[in-house]
């Protein structure tokens, strides 16, 4: 039973380190390879634990299995995996005195959970910094297609925009209404511009011809008040020659509130999507 616990603990620890490198390095290898390599390395570590060379053997076997399909990025994978291991090792060294009187199995399980949590929060922090840097540096040129019409828009990724359509969980982007006026059907544009939410009414004032492309979306204002807006499902949206995943657009009334004179702001998840596609 002890061996099984040690293998499971090593496997989850290894997987977390590999997942960190995979995410931060935008390597995006398939998770089944990461798990398989983590398990094999865990078994090797436990079976040959009395040999110093086991550390090096298990590490390179783990890297080889995890990233064999991404050989052009193997150096980056090795570097990031080592950094993640050093971070986790330093974290565990700092808390080790707290477990001096605990049995080995309990200590190893706790160490694995703490290392996993630490790497998870480090990943989120690094990715957030990447988005913040992108906000300061990048404006994106895009072409959006709505109701058969295409329009060029200049966009800005906003890390503060985490709004999603509640039923589909699709991202919501915000675009100035004035730049969409010549793209949307006149009747629809006017109806959305004039529409105000009422408790007993949804989209009944809008033409049924467009109803399947519209959704009511809850948002919070700067004053932390809850309100509802109309989201428009777009047909196609190409940003920097890369397609955005499906989602919704909400028209805003004031364009000059967008940074750098942009026509709209993209959902924060767009950064991850565009970055992953650009490094493939």
Coordinates of C-alpha atoms in Angstrom, one line a residue:
X1 CA 0.0 0.0 0.0
X2 CA 2.9 2.3 0.8
X3 CA 4.4 1.9 -2.7
X4 CA 1.0 2.7 -4.3
X5 CA 0.7 5.9 -2.3
X6 CA 4.2 6.9 -3.2
X7 CA 3.6 6.3 -6.9
X8 CA 0.4 8.2 -6.9
X9 CA 2.0 11.1 -5.0
X10 CA 4.9 11.2 -7.4
X11 CA 2.6 11.0 -10.4
X12 CA 0.5 13.9 -9.4
X13 CA 3.5 16.0 -8.5
X14 CA 5.2 15.2 -11.8
X15 CA 2.1 16.0 -13.7
X16 CA 1.7 19.4 -12.1
X17 CA 5.3 20.3 -13.0
X18 CA 4.8 19.2 -16.6
X19 CA 1.5 21.0 -16.8
X20 CA 3.2 24.2 -15.6
X21 CA 5.8 24.0 -18.4
X22 CA 3.2 23.1 -20.9
X23 CA 1.0 26.1 -20.0
X24 CA 3.6 28.7 -19.4
X25 CA 5.7 27.8 -22.5
X26 CA 2.6 27.6 -24.7
X27 CA 3.7 24.2 -25.8
X28 CA 0.2 22.8 -25.6
X29 CA 1.0 19.2 -25.8
X30 CA -1.8 16.7 -25.2
X31 CA -2.6 16.0 -21.6
X32 CA -2.5 12.2 -22.0
X33 CA 1.2 12.3 -22.8
X34 CA 1.8 14.5 -19.7
X35 CA 0.0 12.0 -17.5
X36 CA 1.6 9.0 -19.0
X37 CA 5.1 10.5 -18.6
X38 CA 4.3 11.5 -15.0
X39 CA 3.2 8.0 -14.1
X40 CA 6.2 6.3 -15.7
X41 CA 8.5 8.7 -13.9
X42 CA 6.7 8.1 -10.7
X43 CA 7.1 4.3 -11.0
X44 CA 10.8 4.6 -11.8
X45 CA 11.4 6.9 -8.9
X46 CA 9.7 4.6 -6.4
X47 CA 11.2 1.3 -7.7
X48 CA 14.8 2.6 -8.0
X49 CA 14.6 5.1 -5.1
X50 CA 17.9 3.9 -3.7
X51 CA 20.0 5.0 -6.7
X52 CA 21.1 8.6 -7.1
X53 CA 21.0 8.3 -10.9
X54 CA 17.2 7.6 -10.7
X55 CA 16.6 11.3 -10.4
X56 CA 18.2 12.1 -13.7
X57 CA 16.8 9.0 -15.4
X58 CA 13.2 9.7 -14.3
X59 CA 13.5 13.4 -15.3
X60 CA 14.7 12.7 -18.9
X61 CA 12.3 9.8 -19.4
X62 CA 9.5 12.1 -18.2
X63 CA 10.5 14.9 -20.6
X64 CA 10.9 12.5 -23.5
X65 CA 7.5 10.9 -23.1
X66 CA 5.7 14.2 -22.4
X67 CA 7.1 16.3 -25.2
X68 CA 8.3 13.8 -27.9
X69 CA 5.7 15.3 -30.3
X70 CA 7.0 18.8 -29.6
X71 CA 10.7 18.2 -30.3
X72 CA 11.3 21.8 -31.6
X73 CA 10.4 23.1 -28.1
X74 CA 12.2 20.5 -26.0
X75 CA 14.8 22.9 -24.7
X76 CA 12.1 25.2 -23.5
X77 CA 10.2 22.3 -21.9
X78 CA 13.3 21.2 -20.0
X79 CA 14.1 24.7 -18.8
X80 CA 10.5 25.4 -17.6
X81 CA 10.2 21.9 -16.0
X82 CA 13.4 22.5 -14.1
X83 CA 12.3 25.9 -12.9
X84 CA 9.0 24.5 -11.7
X85 CA 10.8 21.7 -9.9
X86 CA 13.2 24.2 -8.2
X87 CA 10.3 26.4 -7.2
X88 CA 8.4 23.4 -5.7
X89 CA 11.5 22.1 -4.1
X90 CA 12.2 25.5 -2.4
X91 CA 8.6 25.7 -1.2
X92 CA 8.7 22.2 0.3
X93 CA 12.1 22.9 1.9
X94 CA 10.6 25.9 3.6
X95 CA 7.7 24.0 5.1
X96 CA 9.5 20.7 5.9
X97 CA 10.2 21.5 9.6
X98 CA 6.4 21.6 10.1
X99 CA 6.2 17.9 9.2
X100 CA 9.2 16.7 11.2
X101 CA 7.0 14.5 13.5
X102 CA 4.7 13.2 10.7
X103 CA 4.9 9.8 9.1
X104 CA 6.4 9.6 5.6
X105 CA 3.2 8.8 3.6
X106 CA 1.3 11.7 5.2
X107 CA 4.2 14.1 4.7
X108 CA 4.6 13.1 1.0
X109 CA 0.9 13.5 0.2
X110 CA 0.8 16.9 1.9
X111 CA 4.0 18.0 0.1
X112 CA 2.4 17.0 -3.2
X113 CA -0.8 19.0 -2.5
X114 CA 1.2 22.1 -1.4
X115 CA 3.5 22.0 -4.4
X116 CA 0.5 21.5 -6.8
X117 CA -1.3 24.5 -5.2
X118 CA 1.9 26.7 -5.3
X119 CA 2.5 25.9 -9.0
X120 CA -1.2 26.5 -9.8
X121 CA -1.1 30.0 -8.3
X122 CA 2.3 30.7 -9.9
X123 CA 0.9 29.7 -13.3
X124 CA -2.1 32.0 -12.9
X125 CA 0.1 34.9 -11.8
X126 CA 2.5 34.5 -14.7
X127 CA -0.3 34.3 -17.3
X128 CA -1.9 37.4 -15.8
X129 CA 1.3 39.3 -16.1
X130 CA 1.5 38.2 -19.8
X131 CA -1.9 39.6 -20.4
X132 CA -1.1 42.9 -18.6
X133 CA 2.0 43.3 -20.8
X134 CA -0.1 42.6 -23.9
X135 CA -2.5 45.3 -22.9
X136 CA 0.3 47.9 -22.8
X137 CA 1.8 46.8 -26.1
X138 CA -0.7 45.3 -28.5
X139 CA -3.6 46.5 -30.6
X140 CA -5.1 43.9 -32.8
X141 CA -6.4 44.3 -36.3
X142 CA -9.5 42.1 -37.0
X143 CA -12.3 41.4 -39.4
X144 CA -15.7 40.5 -38.0
X145 CA -18.6 39.0 -39.9
X146 CA -22.2 39.7 -38.8
X147 CA -25.3 38.8 -40.8
X148 CA -23.2 38.3 -43.9
X149 CA -21.4 41.7 -43.6
X150 CA -17.7 42.1 -42.8
X151 CA -16.1 45.0 -40.9
X152 CA -12.5 45.8 -40.0
X153 CA -12.0 46.6 -36.3
X154 CA -9.1 47.6 -34.1
X155 CA -9.2 45.8 -30.8
X156 CA -7.6 45.7 -27.4
X157 CA -7.5 42.8 -24.9
X158 CA -8.7 43.7 -21.5
X159 CA -7.7 41.4 -18.6
X160 CA -10.6 42.9 -16.6
X161 CA -13.2 41.6 -19.1
X162 CA -14.2 38.2 -17.8
X163 CA -17.8 38.5 -18.9
X164 CA -19.4 35.3 -20.3
X165 CA -22.8 34.3 -21.7
X166 CA -24.2 32.3 -18.7
X167 CA -25.8 29.4 -20.6
X168 CA -23.0 28.6 -23.1
X169 CA -20.1 30.0 -21.1
X170 CA -18.9 31.7 -24.3
X171 CA -16.8 34.8 -24.0
X172 CA -18.4 38.3 -24.4
X173 CA -16.6 41.1 -26.2
X174 CA -17.5 44.8 -26.2
X175 CA -17.5 46.9 -29.4
X176 CA -18.6 50.6 -29.9
X177 CA -22.0 50.7 -31.5
X178 CA -21.0 53.4 -34.0
X179 CA -18.5 51.1 -35.7
X180 CA -21.2 48.4 -36.1
X181 CA -23.9 50.7 -37.5
X182 CA -23.1 50.0 -41.1
X183 CA -22.7 46.2 -40.5
X184 CA -25.9 45.3 -38.6
X185 CA -29.3 45.4 -40.2
X186 CA -30.8 48.8 -39.6
X187 CA -33.9 47.5 -37.8
X188 CA -31.8 45.4 -35.5
X189 CA -29.2 48.2 -34.8
X190 CA -32.0 50.6 -33.9
X191 CA -33.8 48.1 -31.7
X192 CA -30.7 47.2 -29.7
X193 CA -29.7 50.9 -29.4
X194 CA -33.2 51.8 -28.0
X195 CA -33.7 48.7 -25.9
X196 CA -33.7 48.9 -22.1
X197 CA -34.2 45.9 -19.8
X198 CA -37.4 45.5 -17.9
X199 CA -38.1 42.8 -15.4
X200 CA -41.2 41.5 -17.3
X201 CA -39.8 41.7 -20.8
X202 CA -36.8 40.1 -22.5
X203 CA -36.2 40.2 -26.3
X204 CA -39.9 40.4 -27.2
X205 CA -39.5 43.9 -28.6
X206 CA -36.9 42.7 -31.1
X207 CA -37.7 41.1 -34.5
X208 CA -38.0 37.3 -34.3
X209 CA -36.0 37.1 -37.5
X210 CA -32.8 37.9 -35.4
X211 CA -33.9 36.2 -32.1
X212 CA -31.7 33.1 -32.6
X213 CA -28.6 35.3 -32.8
X214 CA -29.3 37.3 -29.6
X215 CA -28.9 36.5 -25.9
X216 CA -29.6 38.4 -22.7
X217 CA -26.3 38.7 -20.8
X218 CA -26.0 39.8 -17.1
X219 CA -23.1 42.3 -16.4
X220 CA -21.9 44.3 -13.4
X221 CA -21.4 48.0 -13.9
X222 CA -18.4 50.0 -12.4
X223 CA -20.7 50.9 -9.6
X224 CA -21.2 47.2 -8.9
X225 CA -24.8 47.3 -10.0
X226 CA -26.3 44.3 -11.9
X227 CA -27.9 45.0 -15.3
X228 CA -28.6 43.2 -18.5
X229 CA -27.4 43.8 -22.1
X230 CA -28.1 42.2 -25.4
X231 CA -25.3 40.0 -26.8
X232 CA -25.0 39.4 -30.6
X233 CA -23.6 36.0 -31.8
X234 CA -21.0 36.7 -34.5
X235 CA -20.5 34.4 -37.5
X236 CA -16.8 34.7 -37.9
X237 CA -14.1 36.9 -36.3
X238 CA -10.5 36.8 -37.5
X239 CA -7.9 38.6 -35.3
X240 CA -4.3 38.8 -36.5
X241 CA -5.2 36.2 -39.1
X242 CA -6.3 33.8 -36.4
X243 CA -10.0 32.9 -35.8
X244 CA -11.5 33.6 -32.4
X245 CA -13.7 30.9 -30.8
X246 CA -17.5 31.4 -30.9
X247 CA -18.8 34.1 -28.6
X248 CA -21.0 37.3 -28.3
X249 CA -20.6 41.0 -28.9
X250 CA -22.2 43.7 -26.7
X251 CA -22.5 47.1 -28.3
X252 CA -21.4 50.1 -26.1
X253 CA -22.5 53.7 -26.6
X254 CA -19.2 55.5 -25.9
X255 CA -16.2 54.6 -28.1
X256 CA -13.7 57.1 -26.5
X257 CA -13.7 55.0 -23.3
X258 CA -11.7 52.3 -25.0
X259 CA -7.9 52.4 -24.5
X260 CA -5.6 53.6 -27.4
X261 CA -8.6 54.6 -29.5
X262 CA -9.6 51.0 -30.1
X263 CA -13.0 50.1 -31.5
X264 CA -13.6 47.5 -28.8
X265 CA -12.2 45.3 -26.1
X266 CA -11.8 41.5 -26.3
X267 CA -12.5 39.0 -23.6
X268 CA -9.4 38.2 -21.5
X269 CA -9.4 34.6 -22.7
X270 CA -8.6 35.8 -26.2
X271 CA -5.0 36.4 -25.2
X272 CA -4.5 32.7 -24.4
X273 CA -6.3 31.6 -27.5
X274 CA -4.4 33.8 -29.9
X275 CA -1.0 33.1 -28.2
X276 CA -1.5 29.3 -28.4
X277 CA -2.4 29.4 -32.0
X278 CA 0.5 31.7 -32.9
X279 CA 3.2 29.4 -31.4
X280 CA 2.0 26.2 -33.2

